[in-house]
Structures are given as structure tokens and as C-alpha cells.
GROMACS .gro file of C-alpha atoms in nm:
model
  323
    1MET     CA    1  -0.003  -0.003   0.025
    2ILE     CA    2   0.128   0.347  -0.145
    3GLN     CA    3   0.162   0.558   0.184
    4GLU     CA    4  -0.005   0.899   0.154
    5LYS     CA    5   0.111   1.221   0.162
    6ILE     CA    6  -0.165   1.512   0.161
    7LEU     CA    7  -0.087   1.875   0.052
    8VAL     CA    8  -0.303   2.066   0.287
    9VAL     CA    9  -0.334   2.451   0.026
   10GLY     CA   10  -0.527   2.746   0.250
   11ALA     CA   11  -0.444   2.515   0.590
   12ASN     CA   12  -0.543   2.807   0.796
   13GLY     CA   13  -0.871   2.909   0.676
   14GLN     CA   14  -1.200   2.849   0.861
   15LEU     CA   15  -1.227   2.501   0.641
   16GLY     CA   16  -0.884   2.423   0.606
   17SER     CA   17  -0.771   2.441   0.961
   18VAL     CA   18  -1.066   2.173   1.083
   19LEU     CA   19  -0.959   1.906   0.793
   20THR     CA   20  -0.639   1.962   0.837
   21LYS     CA   21  -0.666   1.805   1.189
   22LYS     CA   22  -0.914   1.560   1.097
   23LEU     CA   23  -0.684   1.484   0.772
   24GLN     CA   24  -0.434   1.430   1.000
   25GLU     CA   25  -0.612   1.194   1.260
   26CYS     CA   26  -0.723   0.948   0.987
   27TYR     CA   27  -0.369   0.939   0.802
   28GLY     CA   28  -0.139   1.037   1.087
   29ILE     CA   29   0.013   1.366   1.177
   30ASP     CA   30   0.319   1.332   0.947
   31ALA     CA   31   0.149   1.213   0.675
   32ILE     CA   32   0.015   1.620   0.620
   33VAL     CA   33   0.168   1.943   0.463
   34ALA     CA   34  -0.014   2.256   0.552
   35SER     CA   35   0.057   2.479   0.399
   36ASP     CA   36  -0.024   2.885   0.373
   37LEU     CA   37   0.136   3.215   0.411
   38ASN     CA   38   0.204   3.237   0.768
   39VAL     CA   39   0.203   2.938   1.047
   40LYS     CA   40  -0.004   2.962   1.303
   41ALA     CA   41   0.053   2.959   1.711
   42ASN     CA   42   0.078   2.634   1.830
   43PHE     CA   43   0.075   2.391   1.494
   44GLU     CA   44   0.108   2.067   1.565
   45GLY     CA   45   0.234   1.834   1.216
   46VAL     CA   46   0.454   1.976   0.920
   47PHE     CA   47   0.386   2.341   0.790
   48GLU     CA   48   0.549   2.461   0.498
   49THR     CA   49   0.516   2.854   0.432
   50LEU     CA   50   0.320   2.947   0.100
   51ASP     CA   51   0.185   3.171  -0.219
   52ALA     CA   52   0.001   2.940  -0.369
   53THR     CA   53   0.009   3.224  -0.628
   54ASP     CA   54   0.349   3.144  -0.704
   55SER     CA   55   0.361   2.796  -0.899
   56GLU     CA   56   0.729   2.666  -0.868
   57ALA     CA   57   0.689   2.723  -0.454
   58LEU     CA   58   0.412   2.502  -0.473
   59LYS     CA   59   0.589   2.302  -0.682
   60SER     CA   60   0.920   2.297  -0.483
   61ILE     CA   61   0.686   2.149  -0.186
   62VAL     CA   62   0.476   1.907  -0.419
   63GLU     CA   63   0.816   1.717  -0.507
   64LYS     CA   64   0.997   1.763  -0.136
   65TYR     CA   65   0.739   1.550   0.008
   66LYS     CA   66   0.650   1.301  -0.291
   67VAL     CA   67   0.245   1.434  -0.248
   68THR     CA   68   0.005   1.200  -0.304
   69GLN     CA   69  -0.279   1.420  -0.313
   70ILE     CA   70  -0.415   1.833  -0.261
   71TYR     CA   71  -0.669   1.962  -0.094
   72HIS     CA   72  -0.685   2.359  -0.216
   73LEU     CA   73  -0.877   2.565  -0.014
   74ALA     CA   74  -0.731   2.909  -0.103
   75ALA     CA   75  -0.972   3.156  -0.231
   76ILE     CA   76  -1.088   3.514  -0.174
   77LEU     CA   77  -1.445   3.449  -0.065
   78SER     CA   78  -1.783   3.564  -0.146
   79ALA     CA   79  -1.826   3.928   0.046
   80ASN     CA   80  -1.474   4.035   0.032
   81GLY     CA   81  -1.463   3.937  -0.311
   82GLU     CA   82  -1.668   4.174  -0.433
   83LYS     CA   83  -1.460   4.438  -0.236
   84ALA     CA   84  -1.190   4.375  -0.481
   85PRO     CA   85  -1.271   4.165  -0.792
   86LEU     CA   86  -0.977   4.187  -1.038
   87ARG     CA   87  -0.780   4.048  -0.735
   88THR     CA   88  -1.058   3.813  -0.661
   89TRP     CA   89  -1.063   3.692  -1.001
   90ASP     CA   90  -0.682   3.719  -1.054
   91ILE     CA   91  -0.545   3.496  -0.702
   92ASN     CA   92  -0.845   3.289  -0.701
   93MET     CA   93  -0.759   3.112  -1.016
   94GLN     CA   94  -0.418   3.155  -1.084
   95THR     CA   95  -0.377   2.972  -0.748
   96PHE     CA   96  -0.550   2.696  -0.880
   97PHE     CA   97  -0.389   2.648  -1.200
   98ASN     CA   98  -0.119   2.648  -0.981
   99VAL     CA   99  -0.205   2.326  -0.845
  100LEU     CA  100  -0.376   2.181  -1.128
  101GLU     CA  101   0.000   2.246  -1.287
  102ALA     CA  102   0.200   2.090  -0.992
  103ALA     CA  103  -0.075   1.752  -1.001
  104LYS     CA  104   0.020   1.719  -1.349
  105ASN     CA  105   0.355   1.772  -1.417
  106CYS     CA  106   0.448   1.590  -1.068
  107HIS     CA  107   0.218   1.281  -1.088
  108VAL     CA  108  -0.036   1.330  -0.754
  109LYS     CA  109  -0.326   1.134  -0.768
  110LYS     CA  110  -0.598   1.354  -0.684
  111VAL     CA  111  -0.675   1.673  -0.650
  112PHE     CA  112  -0.981   1.810  -0.372
  113TYR     CA  113  -1.157   2.193  -0.508
  114PRO     CA  114  -1.429   2.344  -0.336
  115SER     CA  115  -1.699   2.484  -0.507
  116SER     CA  116  -1.969   2.676  -0.405
  117ILE     CA  117  -2.387   2.769  -0.399
  118ALA     CA  118  -2.189   3.098  -0.525
  119VAL     CA  119  -2.212   2.971  -0.897
  120PHE     CA  120  -2.567   2.975  -0.872
  121GLY     CA  121  -2.736   3.304  -0.983
  122ASN     CA  122  -3.034   3.444  -1.044
  123ASN     CA  123  -3.192   3.219  -1.271
  124ILE     CA  124  -3.203   2.919  -1.119
  125GLN     CA  125  -3.515   2.683  -0.926
  126ARG     CA  126  -3.408   2.867  -0.575
  127GLU     CA  127  -3.608   2.567  -0.435
  128ASN     CA  128  -3.450   2.193  -0.418
  129THR     CA  129  -3.180   2.337  -0.668
  130PRO     CA  130  -3.090   2.077  -0.934
  131GLN     CA  131  -2.745   1.920  -0.995
  132ASN     CA  132  -2.805   2.069  -1.378
  133SER     CA  133  -2.932   2.397  -1.315
  134ILE     CA  134  -2.735   2.692  -1.574
  135LEU     CA  135  -2.478   2.854  -1.355
  136ASN     CA  136  -2.477   3.225  -1.388
  137PRO     CA  137  -2.319   3.351  -1.092
  138SER     CA  138  -2.389   3.698  -0.904
  139THR     CA  139  -2.059   3.771  -0.798
  140VAL     CA  140  -1.653   3.744  -0.910
  141TYR     CA  141  -1.666   3.423  -0.629
  142GLY     CA  142  -1.910   3.250  -0.782
  143ASN     CA  143  -1.742   3.303  -1.163
  144SER     CA  144  -1.426   3.177  -1.031
  145LYS     CA  145  -1.616   2.853  -0.885
  146VAL     CA  146  -1.718   2.851  -1.201
  147ALA     CA  147  -1.450   2.833  -1.376
  148GLY     CA  148  -1.258   2.602  -1.179
  149GLU     CA  149  -1.581   2.383  -1.199
  150ASN     CA  150  -1.489   2.346  -1.565
  151TRP     CA  151  -1.110   2.363  -1.515
  152ALA     CA  152  -1.108   2.084  -1.365
  153ASN     CA  153  -1.322   1.898  -1.565
  154TYR     CA  154  -1.114   1.990  -1.856
  155TYR     CA  155  -0.778   1.857  -1.668
  156PHE     CA  156  -0.987   1.489  -1.539
  157GLU     CA  157  -1.071   1.476  -2.001
  158LYS     CA  158  -0.728   1.574  -2.114
  159TYR     CA  159  -0.501   1.451  -1.875
  160GLY     CA  160  -0.691   1.207  -1.675
  161LEU     CA  161  -0.632   1.390  -1.374
  162ASP     CA  162  -0.834   1.303  -1.056
  163ILE     CA  163  -1.005   1.616  -0.980
  164ARG     CA  164  -1.349   1.615  -0.676
  165SER     CA  165  -1.525   1.902  -0.603
  166ILE     CA  166  -1.758   1.981  -0.375
  167ARG     CA  167  -2.067   2.311  -0.395
  168TYR     CA  168  -2.022   2.358  -0.036
  169PRO     CA  169  -2.314   2.542   0.154
  170GLY     CA  170  -2.266   2.760   0.365
  171ILE     CA  171  -2.036   2.606   0.628
  172ILE     CA  172  -2.062   2.708   1.034
  173GLY     CA  173  -1.783   2.540   1.281
  174TYR     CA  174  -1.701   2.671   1.650
  175GLN     CA  175  -1.349   2.636   1.522
  176SER     CA  176  -1.273   3.004   1.357
  177LEU     CA  177  -1.452   3.316   1.315
  178PRO     CA  178  -1.608   3.435   1.039
  179GLY     CA  179  -1.399   3.476   0.748
  180GLY     CA  180  -1.557   3.689   0.501
  181GLY     CA  181  -1.837   3.482   0.303
  182THR     CA  182  -2.216   3.533   0.299
  183THR     CA  183  -2.323   3.342   0.508
  184ASP     CA  184  -2.083   3.407   0.745
  185TYR     CA  185  -2.390   3.579   0.923
  186ALA     CA  186  -2.466   3.224   1.099
  187ILE     CA  187  -2.128   3.176   1.258
  188ASP     CA  188  -2.131   3.516   1.431
  189ILE     CA  189  -2.473   3.476   1.570
  190TYR     CA  190  -2.343   3.221   1.828
  191HIS     CA  191  -2.064   3.484   1.912
  192LYS     CA  192  -2.289   3.696   2.032
  193ALA     CA  193  -2.532   3.439   2.172
  194ILE     CA  194  -2.216   3.387   2.438
  195ASN     CA  195  -2.108   3.702   2.502
  196HIS     CA  196  -2.494   3.789   2.583
  197GLU     CA  197  -2.451   4.055   2.291
  198THR     CA  198  -2.709   4.200   2.032
  199PHE     CA  199  -2.685   4.050   1.697
  200GLU     CA  200  -2.675   4.309   1.399
  201CYS     CA  201  -2.784   4.090   1.109
  202PHE     CA  202  -2.668   4.196   0.708
  203LEU     CA  203  -2.939   3.978   0.617
  204ALA     CA  204  -3.367   3.969   0.611
  205GLU     CA  205  -3.465   3.783   0.889
  206SER     CA  206  -3.697   3.556   0.607
  207THR     CA  207  -3.346   3.539   0.381
  208LYS     CA  208  -3.341   3.115   0.343
  209LEU     CA  209  -3.013   2.963   0.218
  210PRO     CA  210  -2.845   2.639   0.220
  211MET     CA  211  -2.585   2.583   0.564
  212ILE     CA  212  -2.387   2.259   0.690
  213TYR     CA  213  -2.216   2.179   1.008
  214MET     CA  214  -1.886   2.197   0.971
  215GLU     CA  215  -1.830   1.854   1.129
  216ASP     CA  216  -2.053   1.715   0.778
  217ALA     CA  217  -1.888   1.951   0.558
  218ILE     CA  218  -1.558   1.780   0.676
  219ARG     CA  219  -1.684   1.388   0.675
  220ALA     CA  220  -1.854   1.459   0.326
  221THR     CA  221  -1.491   1.569   0.170
  222ILE     CA  222  -1.360   1.313   0.309
  223GLU     CA  223  -1.631   1.064   0.190
  224LEU     CA  224  -1.613   1.246  -0.182
  225MET     CA  225  -1.214   1.181  -0.172
  226GLU     CA  226  -1.220   0.787  -0.032
  227ALA     CA  227  -1.539   0.697  -0.240
  228PRO     CA  228  -1.339   0.414  -0.593
  229ALA     CA  229  -1.282   0.637  -0.887
  230ALA     CA  230  -1.526   0.436  -1.094
  231ASN     CA  231  -1.812   0.618  -0.819
  232ILE     CA  232  -1.702   0.921  -0.940
  233THR     CA  233  -1.941   0.996  -1.163
  234LEU     CA  234  -1.933   1.401  -1.193
  235ARG     CA  235  -1.578   1.586  -1.250
  236THR     CA  236  -1.767   1.952  -1.233
  237SER     CA  237  -1.877   1.926  -0.871
  238TYR     CA  238  -2.103   1.809  -0.683
  239ASN     CA  239  -2.442   1.953  -0.509
  240LEU     CA  240  -2.439   1.883  -0.098
  241ALA     CA  241  -2.703   2.008   0.121
  242GLY     CA  242  -2.694   2.004   0.535
  243MET     CA  243  -2.979   2.171   0.611
  244SER     CA  244  -3.150   2.527   0.473
  245PHE     CA  245  -3.326   2.778   0.748
  246THR     CA  246  -3.344   3.164   0.792
  247PRO     CA  247  -3.198   3.403   1.073
  248GLN     CA  248  -3.465   3.462   1.243
  249GLU     CA  249  -3.559   3.048   1.240
  250LEU     CA  250  -3.180   3.032   1.362
  251TYR     CA  251  -3.275   3.313   1.641
  252GLU     CA  252  -3.530   3.103   1.717
  253SER     CA  253  -3.279   2.761   1.813
  254ILE     CA  254  -3.084   3.029   2.021
  255LYS     CA  255  -3.297   3.153   2.201
  256GLU     CA  256  -3.387   2.837   2.345
  257ILE     CA  257  -3.050   2.848   2.533
  258TYR     CA  258  -3.032   3.206   2.600
  259PRO     CA  259  -3.442   3.326   2.618
  260ASP     CA  260  -3.290   3.722   2.692
  261PHE     CA  261  -3.073   3.693   2.334
  262LYS     CA  262  -3.160   4.005   2.117
  263ILE     CA  263  -3.153   4.072   1.707
  264VAL     CA  264  -3.182   4.380   1.470
  265TYR     CA  265  -3.243   4.335   1.056
  266ASN     CA  266  -2.983   4.580   0.880
  267PRO     CA  267  -2.972   4.367   0.554
  268ASP     CA  268  -2.689   4.522   0.347
  269TYR     CA  269  -2.529   4.458   0.002
  270ARG     CA  270  -2.504   4.078   0.078
  271GLN     CA  271  -2.854   4.041   0.104
  272GLN     CA  272  -2.858   4.071  -0.285
  273ILE     CA  273  -2.602   3.823  -0.338
  274ALA     CA  274  -2.804   3.609  -0.116
  275ASP     CA  275  -3.128   3.651  -0.337
  276SER     CA  276  -2.933   3.528  -0.593
  277TRP     CA  277  -2.901   3.214  -0.424
  278PRO     CA  278  -3.063   2.871  -0.380
  279MET     CA  279  -3.322   2.870  -0.047
  280SER     CA  280  -3.255   2.451  -0.068
  281ILE     CA  281  -3.065   2.195  -0.301
  282ASP     CA  282  -3.108   1.890  -0.426
  283ASP     CA  283  -2.829   1.670  -0.360
  284SER     CA  284  -2.964   1.364  -0.446
  285GLN     CA  285  -2.634   1.277  -0.679
  286ALA     CA  286  -2.415   1.274  -0.391
  287GLN     CA  287  -2.621   1.054  -0.229
  288LYS     CA  288  -2.632   0.814  -0.519
  289ASP     CA  289  -2.204   0.831  -0.551
  290PHE     CA  290  -2.071   0.855  -0.245
  291ASN     CA  291  -2.339   0.794   0.006
  292TRP     CA  292  -2.373   1.131   0.143
  293LYS     CA  293  -2.595   1.215   0.433
  294PRO     CA  294  -2.567   1.516   0.614
  295GLN     CA  295  -2.585   1.398   1.025
  296TYR     CA  296  -2.670   1.737   1.223
  297ASP     CA  297  -3.000   1.972   1.181
  298LEU     CA  298  -3.060   2.269   1.301
  299LYS     CA  299  -3.138   2.172   1.692
  300MET     CA  300  -2.772   1.955   1.656
  301MET     CA  301  -2.574   2.207   1.506
  302THR     CA  302  -2.697   2.495   1.768
  303GLU     CA  303  -2.616   2.302   2.102
  304ASP     CA  304  -2.359   2.180   1.968
  305MET     CA  305  -2.193   2.560   1.890
  306ILE     CA  306  -2.259   2.697   2.174
  307LYS     CA  307  -2.112   2.360   2.424
  308ASN     CA  308  -1.836   2.391   2.201
  309LEU     CA  309  -1.792   2.778   2.235
  310GLU     CA  310  -1.876   2.838   2.597
  311SER     CA  311  -1.621   2.563   2.678
  312ILE     CA  312  -1.371   2.803   2.492
  313LYS     CA  313  -1.490   3.129   2.633
  314ASN     CA  314  -1.471   2.935   3.031
  315ILE     CA  315  -1.064   2.781   2.892
  316ASN     CA  316  -0.994   3.198   2.734
  317GLU     CA  317  -1.144   3.354   3.099
  318LEU     CA  318  -0.934   3.086   3.316
  319ALA     CA  319  -0.578   3.149   3.105
  320CYS     CA  320  -0.673   3.568   3.134
  321THR     CA  321  -0.695   3.498   3.553
  322HIS     CA  322  -0.350   3.302   3.560
  323GLN     CA  323  -0.187   3.574   3.375
   0.00000   0.00000   0.00000
């Protein structure tokens, strides 16, 4: 059996930081090479400082460690991307091209590419959005993800590169702070709740969007990557569903634990982005091809988020008292 050597590009991000730890658990700490612009404090494992826009630097790491799989997670997200569209396009596309070329030229076995519900636009069926919907995104981030999906399929068809992808809904987790995405209100709201602060929501109360809990997102990613190649029928990207809810429904689930929690609604430019996205997702192809099934619903997620965030808060407060 060939020993896997897995490179995570963008390991410091919301998804990357959690995925790196899970991959270390699955394959062994020395089998995972984490990379990003800077190493995080207290990071355990193998880390390489990397600017993924530097193709030679990326290729040298792949060659140095004889990398067999690459998880490419570096990107500028939807809301932040609208502040600098051309820079977002350049960074999102160049980093992916560098990964594709390094994988092709260095005989990497598998590549993971994260896509997003941002690939969809206003012309879609918004409830139970089909896998094969027309992709006409409203953001530069979404445009870069559509292009990436098509390039992934091209490298599979042209070069036989085993590249796999998921269209993530909004990912919610306690492990990191919001990272500049339109769905990140659903992370920030929990932080405000445990600190007994009023939450100002940048989306309207009835804005229904597809979401997924971090634990489910990580599991789906690894299940996809570990599935037999013969099972993978989509080489663009798989729709993935967890749960769908509105800000008001999320707020009410938190009020079950914090009855005095308050929310105010002040929609901004992110409302227009959210209004172009699906409200729920048809992920039947993922269910069929790699047996995907979420484990968390809204109630379970809220209970787990608050339990973990309260625990982190207590640890931090205890540490402060001993300084």
C-alpha cells in the first residue's frame, strides 16, 4: 500500500484548519503537509509557508514531500471578493491553475477543489436547486468557482487527473471566526449570543439559505475523496445539502438556550448576493455516488455550537485570570 502524503493549500482558513486536523487523525500527523502564508501559533505537524500564487514554490513542496493528494482551499470568499473583484479573480484562478499544473506534472493522484453555492444565479430553481442548473453567478467569487469547475473537468478529460469537488453551502463551525462569506452571519450570531450581545444581521429575517455544519462538511469531503474513482460520475462539482433555514429560524433556535438574546435586522449589499443563491439544494447525485447523508439538523447544530463556544470562552477566561 502506497503511503499517502497530503498537501493542504490554505490550511489556516475556516475549512482548512479543521480539515487539516481531521486528515492528521485519518492518515497520521506526518502524512499531512499544511501550507499557508503564515504558520499559526501552536500548530502541530508539518507546515510549509507558501504563497500559492507562486507556482514554483508550490511545485517544489509537492516534489519535496512526494505529495500524492492536494486539497486546494485557498480563495477570497464572496463578500470580501466584491470589494476587489479583479484581485479576487486573479488570486482564485492563479492559485488553482498552479495546483492543477503541479498535480499534472508531478503525478499527484488526487486533487480536491472546493466549489460553492455561489456558482448559482438568479435564473435558477431556488427550492431544491438541481445539480444541472444553469450557472450564472452574481459575484466574482461565484464566477471563479464556475470557471474552476470547468477547468477541473478539463484536466480530468484531457490529462486524466483525478480531481473531485463539492459545491459547499454555507459552512458553520465553532473552530474559527467568520471569514468574509455571505453566509457567515450564521457563525457570528453564535459568538454574539454567548457574549450576551445584540446581534445585527446583514440579511433580512426571511432569507432562507442552504447551510451545513462543519463536522458534516469535513466528513463529506473525506468521503468523496475516499470513494472509488469508478463511483465519481461528476468531474465538475457535486451539489451538497445539510439543512436550510432563515436568520429568524436560527435566532429562535438560539433563544431556546438564551431566552434574552436579541437580534436586529439591517440588510446590506450581501442581501443581493444571498437573493441570487438557492434556498435549498438537491444533492441526490452525491447521495448516490458516495452515499452522502448529513447528520446534523438546526437544533443539533445550535446545541453543539453553543456547548463548544462556551467551553472555549471559559478556557480563555480562565487563562486570563492566571496571567
